[in-house]
mmCIF file of C-alpha atoms in Angstrom:
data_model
loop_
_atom_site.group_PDB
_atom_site.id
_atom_site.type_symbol
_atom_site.label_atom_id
_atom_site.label_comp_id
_atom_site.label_asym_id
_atom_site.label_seq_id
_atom_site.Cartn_x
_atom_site.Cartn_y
_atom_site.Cartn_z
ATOM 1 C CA UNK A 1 122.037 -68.745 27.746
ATOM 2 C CA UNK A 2 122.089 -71.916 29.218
ATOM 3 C CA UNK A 3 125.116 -71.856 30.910
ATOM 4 C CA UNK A 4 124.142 -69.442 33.003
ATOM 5 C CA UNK A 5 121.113 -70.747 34.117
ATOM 6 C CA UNK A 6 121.532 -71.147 38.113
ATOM 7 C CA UNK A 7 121.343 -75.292 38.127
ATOM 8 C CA UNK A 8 124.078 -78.182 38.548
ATOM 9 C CA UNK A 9 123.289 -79.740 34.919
ATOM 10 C CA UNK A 10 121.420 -78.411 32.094
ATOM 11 C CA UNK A 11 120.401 -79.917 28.217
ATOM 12 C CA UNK A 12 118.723 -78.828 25.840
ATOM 13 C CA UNK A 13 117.553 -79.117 22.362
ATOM 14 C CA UNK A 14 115.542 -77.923 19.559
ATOM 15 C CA UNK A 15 113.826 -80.595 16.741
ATOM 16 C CA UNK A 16 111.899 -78.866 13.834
ATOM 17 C CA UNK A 17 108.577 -80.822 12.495
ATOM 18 C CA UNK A 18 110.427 -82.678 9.696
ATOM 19 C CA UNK A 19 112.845 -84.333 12.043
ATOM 20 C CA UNK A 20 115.739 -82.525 12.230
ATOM 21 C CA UNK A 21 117.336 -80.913 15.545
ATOM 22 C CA UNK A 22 118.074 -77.426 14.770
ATOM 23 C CA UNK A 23 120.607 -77.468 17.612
ATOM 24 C CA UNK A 24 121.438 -79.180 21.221
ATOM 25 C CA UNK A 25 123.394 -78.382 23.880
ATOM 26 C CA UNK A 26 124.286 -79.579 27.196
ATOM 27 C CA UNK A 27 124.895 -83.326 28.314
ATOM 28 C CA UNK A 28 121.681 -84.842 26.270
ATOM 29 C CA UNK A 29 122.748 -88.914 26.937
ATOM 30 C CA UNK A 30 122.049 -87.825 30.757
ATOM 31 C CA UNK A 31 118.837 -89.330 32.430
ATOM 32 C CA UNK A 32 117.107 -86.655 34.307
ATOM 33 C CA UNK A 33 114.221 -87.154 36.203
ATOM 34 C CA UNK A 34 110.440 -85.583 34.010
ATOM 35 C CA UNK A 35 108.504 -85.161 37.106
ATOM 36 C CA UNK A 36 105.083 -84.009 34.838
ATOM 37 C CA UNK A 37 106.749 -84.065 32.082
ATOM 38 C CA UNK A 38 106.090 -87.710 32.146
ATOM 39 C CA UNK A 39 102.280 -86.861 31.828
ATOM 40 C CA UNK A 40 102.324 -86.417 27.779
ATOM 41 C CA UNK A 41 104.510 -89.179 27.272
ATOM 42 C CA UNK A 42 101.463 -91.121 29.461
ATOM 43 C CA UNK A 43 99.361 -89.430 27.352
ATOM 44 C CA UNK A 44 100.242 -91.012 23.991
ATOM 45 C CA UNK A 45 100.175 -94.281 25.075
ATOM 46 C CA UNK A 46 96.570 -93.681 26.445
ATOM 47 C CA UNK A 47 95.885 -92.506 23.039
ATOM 48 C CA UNK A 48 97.558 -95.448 21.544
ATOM 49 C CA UNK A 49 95.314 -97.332 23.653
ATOM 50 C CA UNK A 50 92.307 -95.433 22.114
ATOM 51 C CA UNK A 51 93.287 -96.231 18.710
ATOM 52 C CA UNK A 52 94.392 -99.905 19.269
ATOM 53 C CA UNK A 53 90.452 -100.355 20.576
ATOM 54 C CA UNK A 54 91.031 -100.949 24.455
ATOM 55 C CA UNK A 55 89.645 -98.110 25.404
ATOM 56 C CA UNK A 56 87.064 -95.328 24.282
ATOM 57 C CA UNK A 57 87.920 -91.762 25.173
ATOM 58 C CA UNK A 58 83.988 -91.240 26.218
ATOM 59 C CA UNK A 59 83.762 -94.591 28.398
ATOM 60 C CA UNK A 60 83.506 -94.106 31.981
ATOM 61 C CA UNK A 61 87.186 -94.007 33.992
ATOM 62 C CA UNK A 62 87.753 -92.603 37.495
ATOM 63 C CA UNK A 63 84.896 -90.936 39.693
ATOM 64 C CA UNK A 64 81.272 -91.105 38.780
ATOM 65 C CA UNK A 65 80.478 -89.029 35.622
ATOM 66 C CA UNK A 66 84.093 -88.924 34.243
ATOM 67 C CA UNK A 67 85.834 -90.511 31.295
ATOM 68 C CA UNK A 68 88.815 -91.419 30.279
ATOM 69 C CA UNK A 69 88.674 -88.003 28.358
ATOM 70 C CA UNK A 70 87.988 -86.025 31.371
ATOM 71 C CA UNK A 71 91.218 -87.853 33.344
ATOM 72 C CA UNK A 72 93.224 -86.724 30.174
ATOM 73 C CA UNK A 73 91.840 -83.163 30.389
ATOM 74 C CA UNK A 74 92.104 -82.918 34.156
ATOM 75 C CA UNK A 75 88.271 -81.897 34.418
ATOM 76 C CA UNK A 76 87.931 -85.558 36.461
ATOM 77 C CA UNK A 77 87.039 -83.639 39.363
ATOM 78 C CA UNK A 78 90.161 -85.346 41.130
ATOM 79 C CA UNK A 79 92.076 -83.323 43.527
ATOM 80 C CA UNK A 80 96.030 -82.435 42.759
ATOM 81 C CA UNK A 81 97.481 -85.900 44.553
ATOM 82 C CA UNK A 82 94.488 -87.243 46.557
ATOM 83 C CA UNK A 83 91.994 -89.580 44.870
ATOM 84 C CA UNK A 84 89.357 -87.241 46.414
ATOM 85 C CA UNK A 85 86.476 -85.496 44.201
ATOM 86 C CA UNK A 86 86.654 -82.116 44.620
ATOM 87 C CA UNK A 87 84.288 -81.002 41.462
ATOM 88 C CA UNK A 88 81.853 -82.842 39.184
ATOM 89 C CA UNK A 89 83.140 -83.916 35.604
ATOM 90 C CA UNK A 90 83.923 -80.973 33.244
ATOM 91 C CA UNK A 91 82.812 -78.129 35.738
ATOM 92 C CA UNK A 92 86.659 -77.042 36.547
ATOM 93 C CA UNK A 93 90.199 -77.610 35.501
ATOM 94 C CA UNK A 94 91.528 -79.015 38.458
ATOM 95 C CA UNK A 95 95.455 -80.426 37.513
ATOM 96 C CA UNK A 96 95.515 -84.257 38.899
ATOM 97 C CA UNK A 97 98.072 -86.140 39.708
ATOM 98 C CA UNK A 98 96.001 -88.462 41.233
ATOM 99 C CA UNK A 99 93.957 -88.534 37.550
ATOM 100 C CA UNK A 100 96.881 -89.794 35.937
ATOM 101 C CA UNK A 101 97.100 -92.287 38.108
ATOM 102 C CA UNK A 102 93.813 -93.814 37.737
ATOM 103 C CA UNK A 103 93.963 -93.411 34.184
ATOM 104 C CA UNK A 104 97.140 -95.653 34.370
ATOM 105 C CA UNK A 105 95.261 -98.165 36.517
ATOM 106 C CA UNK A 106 92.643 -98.324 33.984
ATOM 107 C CA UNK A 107 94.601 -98.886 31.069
ATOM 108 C CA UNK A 108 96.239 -101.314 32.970
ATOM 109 C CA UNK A 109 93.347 -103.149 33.604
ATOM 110 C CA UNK A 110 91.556 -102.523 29.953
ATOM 111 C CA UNK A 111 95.190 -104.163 28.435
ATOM 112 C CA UNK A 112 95.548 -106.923 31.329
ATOM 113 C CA UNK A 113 99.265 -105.250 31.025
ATOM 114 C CA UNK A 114 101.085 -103.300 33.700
ATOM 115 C CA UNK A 115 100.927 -99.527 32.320
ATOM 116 C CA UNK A 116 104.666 -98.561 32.482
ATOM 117 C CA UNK A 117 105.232 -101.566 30.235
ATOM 118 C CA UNK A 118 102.028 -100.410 28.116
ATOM 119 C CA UNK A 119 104.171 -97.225 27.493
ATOM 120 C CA UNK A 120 107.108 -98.868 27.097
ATOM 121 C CA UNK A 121 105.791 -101.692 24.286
ATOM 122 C CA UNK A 122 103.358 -98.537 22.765
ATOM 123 C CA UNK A 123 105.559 -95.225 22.764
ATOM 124 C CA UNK A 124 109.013 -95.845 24.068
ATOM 125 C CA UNK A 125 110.309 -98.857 22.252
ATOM 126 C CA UNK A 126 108.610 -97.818 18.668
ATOM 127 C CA UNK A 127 110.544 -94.420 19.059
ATOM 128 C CA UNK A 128 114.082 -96.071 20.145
ATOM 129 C CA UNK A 129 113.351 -94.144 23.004
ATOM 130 C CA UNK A 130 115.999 -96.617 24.926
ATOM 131 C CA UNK A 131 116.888 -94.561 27.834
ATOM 132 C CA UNK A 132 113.376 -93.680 29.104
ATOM 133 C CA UNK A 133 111.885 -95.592 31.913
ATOM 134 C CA UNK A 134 108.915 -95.418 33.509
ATOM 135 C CA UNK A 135 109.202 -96.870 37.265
ATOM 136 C CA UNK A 136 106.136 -95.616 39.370
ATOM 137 C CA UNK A 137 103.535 -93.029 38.447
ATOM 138 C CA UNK A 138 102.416 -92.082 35.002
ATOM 139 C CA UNK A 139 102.327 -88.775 36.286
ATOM 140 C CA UNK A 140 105.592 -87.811 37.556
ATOM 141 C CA UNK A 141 108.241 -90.937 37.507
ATOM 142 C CA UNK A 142 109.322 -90.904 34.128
ATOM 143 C CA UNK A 143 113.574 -90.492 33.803
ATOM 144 C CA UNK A 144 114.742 -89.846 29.637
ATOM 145 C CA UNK A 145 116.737 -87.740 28.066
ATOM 146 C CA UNK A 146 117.312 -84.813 26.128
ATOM 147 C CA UNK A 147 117.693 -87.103 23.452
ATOM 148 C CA UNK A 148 114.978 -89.573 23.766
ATOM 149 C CA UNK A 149 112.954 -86.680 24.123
ATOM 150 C CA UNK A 150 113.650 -85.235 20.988
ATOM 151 C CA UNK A 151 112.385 -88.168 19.434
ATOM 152 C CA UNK A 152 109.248 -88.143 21.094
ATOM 153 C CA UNK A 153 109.108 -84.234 19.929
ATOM 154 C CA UNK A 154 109.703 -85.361 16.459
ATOM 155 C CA UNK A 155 106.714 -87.977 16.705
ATOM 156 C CA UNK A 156 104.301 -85.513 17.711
ATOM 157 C CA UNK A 157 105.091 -83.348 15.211
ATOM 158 C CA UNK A 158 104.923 -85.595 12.422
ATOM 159 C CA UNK A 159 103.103 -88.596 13.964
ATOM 160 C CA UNK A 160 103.892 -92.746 13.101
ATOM 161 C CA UNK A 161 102.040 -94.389 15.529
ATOM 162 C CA UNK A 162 98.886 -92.400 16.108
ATOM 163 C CA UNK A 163 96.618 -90.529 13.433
ATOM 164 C CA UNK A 164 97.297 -87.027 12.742
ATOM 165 C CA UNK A 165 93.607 -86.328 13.570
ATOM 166 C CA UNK A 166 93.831 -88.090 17.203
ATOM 167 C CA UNK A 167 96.905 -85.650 18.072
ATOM 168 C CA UNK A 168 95.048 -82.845 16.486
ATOM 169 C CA UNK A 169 92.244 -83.620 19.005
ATOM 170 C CA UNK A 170 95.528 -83.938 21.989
ATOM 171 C CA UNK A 171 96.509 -80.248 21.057
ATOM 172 C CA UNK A 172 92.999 -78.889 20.715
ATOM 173 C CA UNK A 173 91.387 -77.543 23.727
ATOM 174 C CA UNK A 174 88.997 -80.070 25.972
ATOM 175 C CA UNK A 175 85.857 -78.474 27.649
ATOM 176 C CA UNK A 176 86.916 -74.896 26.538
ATOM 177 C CA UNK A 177 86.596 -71.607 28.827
ATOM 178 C CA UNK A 178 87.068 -73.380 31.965
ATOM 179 C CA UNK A 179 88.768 -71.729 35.159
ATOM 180 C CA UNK A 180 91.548 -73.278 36.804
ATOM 181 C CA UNK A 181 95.267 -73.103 38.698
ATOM 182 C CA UNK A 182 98.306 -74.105 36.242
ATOM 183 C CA UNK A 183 100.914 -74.901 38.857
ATOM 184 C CA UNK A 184 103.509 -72.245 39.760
ATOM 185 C CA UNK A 185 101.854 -69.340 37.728
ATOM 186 C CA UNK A 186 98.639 -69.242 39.458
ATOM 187 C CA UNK A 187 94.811 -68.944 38.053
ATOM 188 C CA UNK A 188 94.503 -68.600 34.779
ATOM 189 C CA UNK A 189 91.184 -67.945 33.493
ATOM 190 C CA UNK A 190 90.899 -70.136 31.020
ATOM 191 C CA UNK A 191 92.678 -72.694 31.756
ATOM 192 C CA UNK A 192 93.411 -74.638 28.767
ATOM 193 C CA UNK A 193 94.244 -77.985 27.985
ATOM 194 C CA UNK A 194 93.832 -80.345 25.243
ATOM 195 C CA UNK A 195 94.633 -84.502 26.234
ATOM 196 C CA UNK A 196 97.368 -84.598 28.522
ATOM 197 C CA UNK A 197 98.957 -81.601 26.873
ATOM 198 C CA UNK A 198 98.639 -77.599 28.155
ATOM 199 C CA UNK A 199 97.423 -75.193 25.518
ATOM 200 C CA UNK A 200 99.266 -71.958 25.989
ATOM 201 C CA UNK A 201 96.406 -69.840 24.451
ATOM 202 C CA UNK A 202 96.218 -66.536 25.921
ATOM 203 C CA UNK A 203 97.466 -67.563 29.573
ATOM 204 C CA UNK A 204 99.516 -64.893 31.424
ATOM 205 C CA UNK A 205 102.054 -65.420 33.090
ATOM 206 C CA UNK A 206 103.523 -68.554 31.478
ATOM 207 C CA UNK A 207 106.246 -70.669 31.262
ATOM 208 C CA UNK A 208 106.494 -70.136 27.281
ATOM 209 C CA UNK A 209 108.242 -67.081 25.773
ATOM 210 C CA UNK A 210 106.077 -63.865 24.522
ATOM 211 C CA UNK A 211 106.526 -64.713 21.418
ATOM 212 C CA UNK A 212 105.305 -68.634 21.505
ATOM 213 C CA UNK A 213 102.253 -68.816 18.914
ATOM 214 C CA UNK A 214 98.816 -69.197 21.194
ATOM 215 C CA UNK A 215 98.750 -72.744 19.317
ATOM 216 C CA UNK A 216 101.724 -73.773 21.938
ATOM 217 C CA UNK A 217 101.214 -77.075 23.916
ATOM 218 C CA UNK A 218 103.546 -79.159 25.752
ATOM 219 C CA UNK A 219 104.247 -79.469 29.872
ATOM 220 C CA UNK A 220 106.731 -78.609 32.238
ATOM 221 C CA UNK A 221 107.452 -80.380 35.090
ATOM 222 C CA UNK A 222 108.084 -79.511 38.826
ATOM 223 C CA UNK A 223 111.906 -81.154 38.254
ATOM 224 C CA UNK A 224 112.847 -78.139 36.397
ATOM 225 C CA UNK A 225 112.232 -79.845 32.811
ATOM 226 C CA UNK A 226 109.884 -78.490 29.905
ATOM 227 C CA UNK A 227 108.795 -79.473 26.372
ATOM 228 C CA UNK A 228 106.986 -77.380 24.435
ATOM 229 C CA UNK A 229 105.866 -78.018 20.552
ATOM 230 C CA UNK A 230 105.329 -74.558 18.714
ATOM 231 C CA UNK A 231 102.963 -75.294 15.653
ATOM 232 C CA UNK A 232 103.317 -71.861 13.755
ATOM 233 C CA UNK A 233 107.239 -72.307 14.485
ATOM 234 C CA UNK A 234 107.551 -75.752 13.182
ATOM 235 C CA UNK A 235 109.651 -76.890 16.273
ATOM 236 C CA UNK A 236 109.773 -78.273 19.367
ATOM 237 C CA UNK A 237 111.920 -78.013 22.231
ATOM 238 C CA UNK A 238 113.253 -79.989 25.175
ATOM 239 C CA UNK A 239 114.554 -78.767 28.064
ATOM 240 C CA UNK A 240 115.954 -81.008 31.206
ATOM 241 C CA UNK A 241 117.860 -79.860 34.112
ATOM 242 C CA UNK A 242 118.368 -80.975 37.731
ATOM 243 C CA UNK A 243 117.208 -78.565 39.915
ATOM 244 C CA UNK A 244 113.723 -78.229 41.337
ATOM 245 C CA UNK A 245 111.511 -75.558 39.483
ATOM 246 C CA UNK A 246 110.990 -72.318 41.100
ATOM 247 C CA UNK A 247 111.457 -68.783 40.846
ATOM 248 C CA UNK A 248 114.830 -68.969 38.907
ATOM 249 C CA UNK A 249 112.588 -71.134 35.878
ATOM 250 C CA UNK A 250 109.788 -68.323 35.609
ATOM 251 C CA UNK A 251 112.932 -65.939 34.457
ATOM 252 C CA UNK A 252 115.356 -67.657 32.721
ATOM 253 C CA UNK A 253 112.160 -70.217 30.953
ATOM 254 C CA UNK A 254 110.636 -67.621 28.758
ATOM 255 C CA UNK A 255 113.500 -65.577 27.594
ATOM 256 C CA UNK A 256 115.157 -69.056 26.512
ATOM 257 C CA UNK A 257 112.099 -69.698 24.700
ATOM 258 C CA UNK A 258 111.547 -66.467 22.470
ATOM 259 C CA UNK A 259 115.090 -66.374 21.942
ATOM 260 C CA UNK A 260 114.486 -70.160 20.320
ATOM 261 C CA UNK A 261 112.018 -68.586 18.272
ATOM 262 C CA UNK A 262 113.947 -65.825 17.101
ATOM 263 C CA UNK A 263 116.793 -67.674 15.805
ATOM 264 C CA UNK A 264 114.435 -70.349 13.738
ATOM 265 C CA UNK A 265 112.282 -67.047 12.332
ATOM 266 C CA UNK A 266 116.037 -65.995 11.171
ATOM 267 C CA UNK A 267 117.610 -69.440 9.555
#
């Protein structure tokens, strides 16, 4: 299926929760760009953060009101890429880039360490995650691969270097039954989202497949690049091409996905 997907260069791979890919394809030693994608990869080291003690997820981070759990949640208030309040804390889901940011900045500060080197010391090195850089935003500058990604897949799945219970709370839904635009596919109402990962849920249209579990969560990113971790399946899977999202992802995406689904509900 991927090869004919309409894009220059395409990888992909699937990693069930115990570790082992269930099947790759494409050039997955290529660095592609994330775009968003780079958000949950932000979002464990924030968590990391949490756990190590430099930061509390209910301490006060970004506009008046909001916490570092809000910035996670996007319910800041923030507006998409302007550090402009457009909401008070927790009334809407408004997706921020511009949250990410500041969360970054106040990690950074919290640590007295730069945060792309926070994510590098507290996510990418532990995972051998080797070919993943961070250069920029925590929101949308990351560059990995297929393969670095699985990794990171894997660690979700089966965590090392966070508590089970802290990703629990990552894949569980913050400030539930809140309205709000997920990016390309328009309002959704609710708009879920747990820390720094979407919650499928009930959300129509999506980038998933119509068979991903409601207990889906992951992130997709405007570089044409997803990553999705099905609970109920057991599996994850990694996506990474290098052609900007856009009408051509909202067909091919899904279809990909359920057909993922079928063949690991068949082996």
């Amino acid at each position: 299926m991927i090869e004919n997907w309409p894009v220059p260069h395409a990888a992909a791979a699937v990693v069930r929760a115990d570790g082992t890919v269930a099947g790759a394809h494409g050039p997955t030693a290529h660095r592609f760009p994330l775009a968003s994608v780079t958000k949950p990869i932000a979002a464990y080291a924030a968590l990391v953060a949490y756990e190590e003690g430099a930061v509390e997820l209910d301490e006060p981070a970004g506009p008046e009101g909001s916490t570092v759990r809000h910035l996670l949640a996007h319910t800041s208030g923030l507006a998409f890429d302007e550090h402009r309040v457009m909401a008070p804390p927790g009334s809407r889901r408004l997706y921020s880039n511009a949250g990410f940011e500041v969360l970054g900045d106040h990690i950074a500060k919290a640590t007295d360490i730069p945060f792309p080197e926070y994510v590098r010391q507290a996510v990418l090195e532990p995972l051998g995650m080797s070919a993943t850089t961070l250069d920029g935003s925590p929101a949308k500058d990351g560059v990995s691969t297929v393969g670095d990604l699985v990794r990171f897949a894997a660690e979700v799945q089966a965590p090392r270097l966070l508590d089970p219970r802290t990703v629990l709370a990552a894949q569980t839904v913050v400030h539930p039954g809140l309205k709000g635009v997920l990016p390309g596919y328009g309002h959704q109402n609710p708009n879920d989202w747990g820390l720094g990962f979407e919650i499928r849920d009930s959300k129509s249209p999506h980038w998933t497949g119509a068979s991903s579990s409601p207990a889906t969560f992951g992130h997709f990113g405007q570089s044409g690049t997803f990553l999705w971790v099905d609970p109920v399946a057991g599996a994850a899977c990694v996506a990474l091409t290098d052609r900007a999202f856009g009408p051509w992802a909202v067909e091919v995406w899904p279809a990909f996905t359920d057909a993922v689904l079928a063949e690991l509900a068949s082996s």
